[in-house]
Amino acid sequence: TDTQTAPGAAPDLAKRIGALDTDSALKQLEGLAPAVFMYDAVNDARTRPAHAAMDGFIAAADDPVWKKWTPPC
């Protein structure tokens, strides 16, 4: 669906438009699809229970939850 593919398309779009970062690409996508992110756990033997519980969680890209649930870069 658009809500699953649009954020994933941002890195490809960034390459095509010469953007330096994904945030710039997401701005180009505004209006094309809702800006949402989905938490995607690896779900292997090392996945912590709390992370497995969040797997598949979807929220708006500007939702404050992403300030807490964003992995370190």
GROMACS .gro file of C-alpha atoms in nm:
model
   73
    1THR     CA    1   0.000   0.000   0.000
    2ASP     CA    2   0.102   0.363  -0.031
    3THR     CA    3   0.144   0.396   0.344
    4GLN     CA    4   0.398   0.116   0.340
    5THR     CA    5   0.589   0.204   0.024
    6ALA     CA    6   0.606   0.584   0.028
    7PRO     CA    7   0.850   0.620   0.320
    8GLY     CA    8   1.058   0.336   0.176
    9ALA     CA    9   1.073   0.518  -0.156
   10ALA     CA   10   1.233   0.825   0.001
   11PRO     CA   11   1.595   0.702  -0.024
   12ASP     CA   12   1.545   0.618  -0.395
   13LEU     CA   13   1.379   0.953  -0.455
   14ALA     CA   14   1.665   1.124  -0.271
   15LYS     CA   15   1.910   0.971  -0.519
   16ARG     CA   16   1.700   1.077  -0.818
   17ILE     CA   17   1.654   1.436  -0.708
   18GLY     CA   18   2.006   1.470  -0.572
   19ALA     CA   19   1.887   1.530  -0.217
   20LEU     CA   20   2.148   1.503   0.052
   21ASP     CA   21   1.923   1.332   0.304
   22THR     CA   22   1.601   1.137   0.343
   23ASP     CA   23   1.425   1.432   0.509
   24SER     CA   24   1.463   1.632   0.186
   25ALA     CA   25   1.320   1.343  -0.013
   26LEU     CA   26   1.025   1.310   0.226
   27LYS     CA   27   0.946   1.677   0.171
   28GLN     CA   28   0.929   1.602  -0.203
   29LEU     CA   29   0.680   1.323  -0.130
   30GLU     CA   30   0.445   1.546   0.069
   31GLY     CA   31   0.098   1.536  -0.075
   32LEU     CA   32   0.161   1.212  -0.265
   33ALA     CA   33   0.094   0.981   0.028
   34PRO     CA   34   0.050   1.009   0.402
   35ALA     CA   35   0.384   1.052   0.579
   36VAL     CA   36   0.392   0.756   0.814
   37PHE     CA   37   0.660   0.530   0.956
   38MET     CA   38   0.631   0.168   1.059
   39TYR     CA   39   0.839   0.005   1.332
   40ASP     CA   40   0.989  -0.310   1.185
   41ALA     CA   41   1.161  -0.551   1.423
   42VAL     CA   42   1.396  -0.818   1.290
   43ASN     CA   43   1.202  -1.087   1.481
   44ASP     CA   44   1.489  -1.330   1.515
   45ALA     CA   45   1.618  -1.508   1.826
   46ARG     CA   46   1.789  -1.188   1.945
   47THR     CA   47   1.481  -0.963   1.921
   48ARG     CA   48   1.382  -0.835   2.264
   49PRO     CA   49   1.020  -0.894   2.372
   50ALA     CA   50   0.948  -0.520   2.391
   51HIS     CA   51   1.072  -0.472   2.034
   52ALA     CA   52   0.872  -0.770   1.908
   53ALA     CA   53   0.562  -0.614   2.066
   54MET     CA   54   0.619  -0.290   1.870
   55ASP     CA   55   0.664  -0.475   1.537
   56GLY     CA   56   0.424  -0.340   1.276
   57PHE     CA   57   0.335  -0.026   1.476
   58ILE     CA   58   0.244   0.260   1.237
   59ALA     CA   59   0.226   0.629   1.326
   60ALA     CA   60   0.252   0.962   1.149
   61ALA     CA   61   0.609   1.064   1.066
   62ASP     CA   62   0.580   1.367   1.293
   63ASP     CA   63   0.435   1.168   1.586
   64PRO     CA   64   0.637   1.228   1.905
   65VAL     CA   65   0.670   0.850   1.953
   66TRP     CA   66   0.949   0.847   1.691
   67LYS     CA   67   1.165   1.070   1.911
   68LYS     CA   68   1.169   0.782   2.162
   69TRP     CA   69   1.159   0.481   1.929
   70THR     CA   70   1.420   0.590   1.675
   71PRO     CA   71   1.731   0.372   1.678
   72PRO     CA   72   2.072   0.536   1.710
   73CYS     CA   73   2.241   0.628   1.383
   0.00000   0.00000   0.00000
